[in-house]
Structure formats: C-alpha cells, structure tokens
mmCIF file of N, CA and C in Angstrom:
data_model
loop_
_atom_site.group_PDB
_atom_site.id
_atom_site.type_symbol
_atom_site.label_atom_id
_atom_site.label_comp_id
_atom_site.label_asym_id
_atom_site.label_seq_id
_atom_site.Cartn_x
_atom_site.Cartn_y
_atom_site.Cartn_z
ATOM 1 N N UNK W 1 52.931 129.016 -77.821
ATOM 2 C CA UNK W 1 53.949 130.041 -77.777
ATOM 3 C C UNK W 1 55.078 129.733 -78.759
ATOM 4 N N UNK W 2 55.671 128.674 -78.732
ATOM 5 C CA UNK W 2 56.551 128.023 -79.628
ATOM 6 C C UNK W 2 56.681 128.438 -81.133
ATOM 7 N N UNK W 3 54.820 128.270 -81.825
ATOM 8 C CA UNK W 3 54.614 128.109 -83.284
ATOM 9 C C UNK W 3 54.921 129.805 -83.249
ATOM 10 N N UNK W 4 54.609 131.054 -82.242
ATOM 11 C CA UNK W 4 54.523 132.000 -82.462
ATOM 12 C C UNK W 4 55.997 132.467 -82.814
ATOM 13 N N UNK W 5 56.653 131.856 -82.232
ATOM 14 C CA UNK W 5 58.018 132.189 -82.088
ATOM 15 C C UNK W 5 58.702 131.652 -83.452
ATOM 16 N N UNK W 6 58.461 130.597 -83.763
ATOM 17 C CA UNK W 6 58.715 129.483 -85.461
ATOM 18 C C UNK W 6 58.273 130.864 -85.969
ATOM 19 N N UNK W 7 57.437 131.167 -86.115
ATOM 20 C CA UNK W 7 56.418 131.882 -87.232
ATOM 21 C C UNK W 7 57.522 133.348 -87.429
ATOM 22 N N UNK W 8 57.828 133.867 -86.260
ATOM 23 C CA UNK W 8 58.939 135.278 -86.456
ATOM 24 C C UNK W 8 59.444 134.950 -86.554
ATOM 25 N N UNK W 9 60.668 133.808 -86.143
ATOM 26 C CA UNK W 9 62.335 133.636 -86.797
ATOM 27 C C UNK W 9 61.718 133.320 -87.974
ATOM 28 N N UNK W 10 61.341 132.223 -88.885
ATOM 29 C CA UNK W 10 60.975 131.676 -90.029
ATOM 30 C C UNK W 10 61.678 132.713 -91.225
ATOM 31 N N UNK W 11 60.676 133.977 -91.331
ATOM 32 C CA UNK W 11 61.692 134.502 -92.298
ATOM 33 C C UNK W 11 62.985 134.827 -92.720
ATOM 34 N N UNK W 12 63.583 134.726 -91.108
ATOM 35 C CA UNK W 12 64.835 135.530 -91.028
ATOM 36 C C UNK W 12 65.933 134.476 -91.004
ATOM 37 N N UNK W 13 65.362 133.143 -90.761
ATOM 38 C CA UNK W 13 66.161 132.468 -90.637
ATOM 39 C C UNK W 13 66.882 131.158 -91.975
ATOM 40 N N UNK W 14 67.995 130.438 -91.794
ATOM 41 C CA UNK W 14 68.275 129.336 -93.094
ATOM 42 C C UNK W 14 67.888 128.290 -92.753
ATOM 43 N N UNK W 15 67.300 127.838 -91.771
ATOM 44 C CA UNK W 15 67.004 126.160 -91.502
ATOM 45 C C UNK W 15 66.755 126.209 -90.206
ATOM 46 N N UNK W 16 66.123 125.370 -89.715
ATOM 47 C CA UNK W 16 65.599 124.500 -88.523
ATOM 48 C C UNK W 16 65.827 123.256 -88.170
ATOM 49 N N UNK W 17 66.353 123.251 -86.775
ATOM 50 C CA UNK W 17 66.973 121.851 -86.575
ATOM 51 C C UNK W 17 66.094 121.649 -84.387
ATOM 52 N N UNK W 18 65.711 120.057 -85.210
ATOM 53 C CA UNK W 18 64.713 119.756 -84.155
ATOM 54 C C UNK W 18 65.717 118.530 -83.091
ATOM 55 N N UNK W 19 66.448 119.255 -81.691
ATOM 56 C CA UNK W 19 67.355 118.248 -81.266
ATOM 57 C C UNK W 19 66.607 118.193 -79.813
ATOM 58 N N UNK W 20 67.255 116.601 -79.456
ATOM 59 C CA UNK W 20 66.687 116.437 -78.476
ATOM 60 C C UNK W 20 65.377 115.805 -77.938
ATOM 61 N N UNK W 21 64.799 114.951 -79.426
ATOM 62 C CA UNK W 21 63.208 114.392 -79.304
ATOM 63 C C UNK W 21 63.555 113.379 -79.070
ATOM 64 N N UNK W 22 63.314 112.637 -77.751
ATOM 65 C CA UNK W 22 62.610 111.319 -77.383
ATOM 66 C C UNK W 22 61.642 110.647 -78.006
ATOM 67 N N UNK W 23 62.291 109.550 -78.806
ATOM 68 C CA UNK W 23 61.280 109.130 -79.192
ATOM 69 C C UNK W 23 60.054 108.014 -78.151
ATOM 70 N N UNK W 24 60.861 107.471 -76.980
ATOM 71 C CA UNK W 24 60.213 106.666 -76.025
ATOM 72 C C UNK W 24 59.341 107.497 -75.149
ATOM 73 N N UNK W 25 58.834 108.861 -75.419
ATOM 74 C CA UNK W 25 57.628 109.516 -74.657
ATOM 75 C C UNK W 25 56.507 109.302 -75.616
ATOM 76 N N UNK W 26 56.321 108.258 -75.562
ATOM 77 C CA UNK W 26 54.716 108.126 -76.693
ATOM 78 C C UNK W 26 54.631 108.873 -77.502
ATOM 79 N N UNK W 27 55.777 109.425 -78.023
ATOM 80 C CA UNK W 27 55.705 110.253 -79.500
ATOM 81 C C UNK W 27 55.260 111.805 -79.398
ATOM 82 N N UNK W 28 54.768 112.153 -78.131
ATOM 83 C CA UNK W 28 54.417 113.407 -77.823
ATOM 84 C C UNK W 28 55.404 114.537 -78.256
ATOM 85 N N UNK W 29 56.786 114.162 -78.171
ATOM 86 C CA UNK W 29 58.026 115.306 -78.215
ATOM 87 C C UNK W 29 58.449 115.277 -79.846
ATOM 88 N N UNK W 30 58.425 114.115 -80.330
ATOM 89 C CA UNK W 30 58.559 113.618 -81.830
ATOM 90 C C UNK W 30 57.336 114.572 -82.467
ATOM 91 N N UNK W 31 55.902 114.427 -82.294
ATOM 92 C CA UNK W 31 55.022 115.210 -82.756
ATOM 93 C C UNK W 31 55.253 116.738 -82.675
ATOM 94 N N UNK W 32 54.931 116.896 -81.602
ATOM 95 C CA UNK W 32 55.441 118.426 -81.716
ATOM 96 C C UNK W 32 56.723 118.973 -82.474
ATOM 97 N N UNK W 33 57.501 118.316 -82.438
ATOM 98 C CA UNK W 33 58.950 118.722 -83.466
ATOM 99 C C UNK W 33 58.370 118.853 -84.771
ATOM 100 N N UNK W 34 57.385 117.685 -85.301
ATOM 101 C CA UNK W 34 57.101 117.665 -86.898
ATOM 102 C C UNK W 34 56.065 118.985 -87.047
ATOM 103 N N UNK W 35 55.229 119.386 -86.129
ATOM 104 C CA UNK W 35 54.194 120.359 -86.050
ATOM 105 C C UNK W 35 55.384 121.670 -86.542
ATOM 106 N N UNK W 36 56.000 121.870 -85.799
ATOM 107 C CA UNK W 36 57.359 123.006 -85.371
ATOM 108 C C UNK W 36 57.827 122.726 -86.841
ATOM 109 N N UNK W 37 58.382 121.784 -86.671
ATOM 110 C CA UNK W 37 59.630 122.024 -88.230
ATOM 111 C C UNK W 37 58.189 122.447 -89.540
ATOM 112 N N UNK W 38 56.742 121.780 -89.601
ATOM 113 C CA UNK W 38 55.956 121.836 -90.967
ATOM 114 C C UNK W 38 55.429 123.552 -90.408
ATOM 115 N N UNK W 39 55.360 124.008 -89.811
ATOM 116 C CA UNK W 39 54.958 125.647 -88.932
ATOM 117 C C UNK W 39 56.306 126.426 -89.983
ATOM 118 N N UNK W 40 57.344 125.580 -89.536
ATOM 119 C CA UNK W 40 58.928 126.613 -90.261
ATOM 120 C C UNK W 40 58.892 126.396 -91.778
ATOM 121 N N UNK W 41 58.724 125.712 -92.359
ATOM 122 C CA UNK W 41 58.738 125.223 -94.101
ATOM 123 C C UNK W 41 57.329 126.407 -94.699
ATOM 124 N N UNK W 42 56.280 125.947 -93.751
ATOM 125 C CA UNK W 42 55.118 126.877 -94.022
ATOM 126 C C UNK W 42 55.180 128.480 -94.275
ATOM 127 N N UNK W 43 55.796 129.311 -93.247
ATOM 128 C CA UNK W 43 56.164 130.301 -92.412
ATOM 129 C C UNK W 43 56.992 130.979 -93.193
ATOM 130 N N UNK W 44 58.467 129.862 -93.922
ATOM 131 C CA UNK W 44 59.184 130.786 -94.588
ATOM 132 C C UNK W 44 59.304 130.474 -96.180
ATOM 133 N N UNK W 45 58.405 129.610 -96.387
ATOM 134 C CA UNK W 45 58.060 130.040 -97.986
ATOM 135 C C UNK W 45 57.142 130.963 -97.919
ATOM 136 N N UNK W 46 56.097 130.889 -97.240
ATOM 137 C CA UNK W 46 55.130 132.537 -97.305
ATOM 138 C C UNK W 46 55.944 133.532 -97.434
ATOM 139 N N UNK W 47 56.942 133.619 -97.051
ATOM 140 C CA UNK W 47 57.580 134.745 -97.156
ATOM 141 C C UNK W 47 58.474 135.126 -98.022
ATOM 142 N N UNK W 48 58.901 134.251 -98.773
ATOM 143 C CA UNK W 48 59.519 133.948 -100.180
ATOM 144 C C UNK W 48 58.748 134.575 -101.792
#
C-alpha cells in the first residue's frame, strides 16, 4: 500500500524524508525506508 501511495505523491512532490527507522529491528524498518525512498527517486524522475 505504501509504494502505491510513494508512487502518487512522487510527482507532485520536492523530496522524501524517511523518519523514525530503527535501526535495532533487524533492519526490517531500515529496509523498507530504502525500498520507499528508491520507489520515490524512481517514480519522480519518470515523471520528469
């Protein structure tokens, strides 16, 4: 649901900011942030 949501702001938006990742949950919350933020870089140069 998340990437769907990255994927519509993306164009409209100036930047993405990933707050709040734990890094002491086995990296699970850290991963998903990098998935999310490389989804937003992806998302709004396509649209460029």
């Amino acid at each position: 649901e998340m990437r769907d949501v990255v994927r519509s702001v993306a164009p409209y938006a100036a930047g993405f900011d990933a707050v709040e990742v734990n890094d002491r949950d086995d990296g699970q919350a850290a991963s998903l942030a990098g998935k999310l933020l490389r989804e937003f870089v992806f998302s709004h140069a396509a649209e460029r």
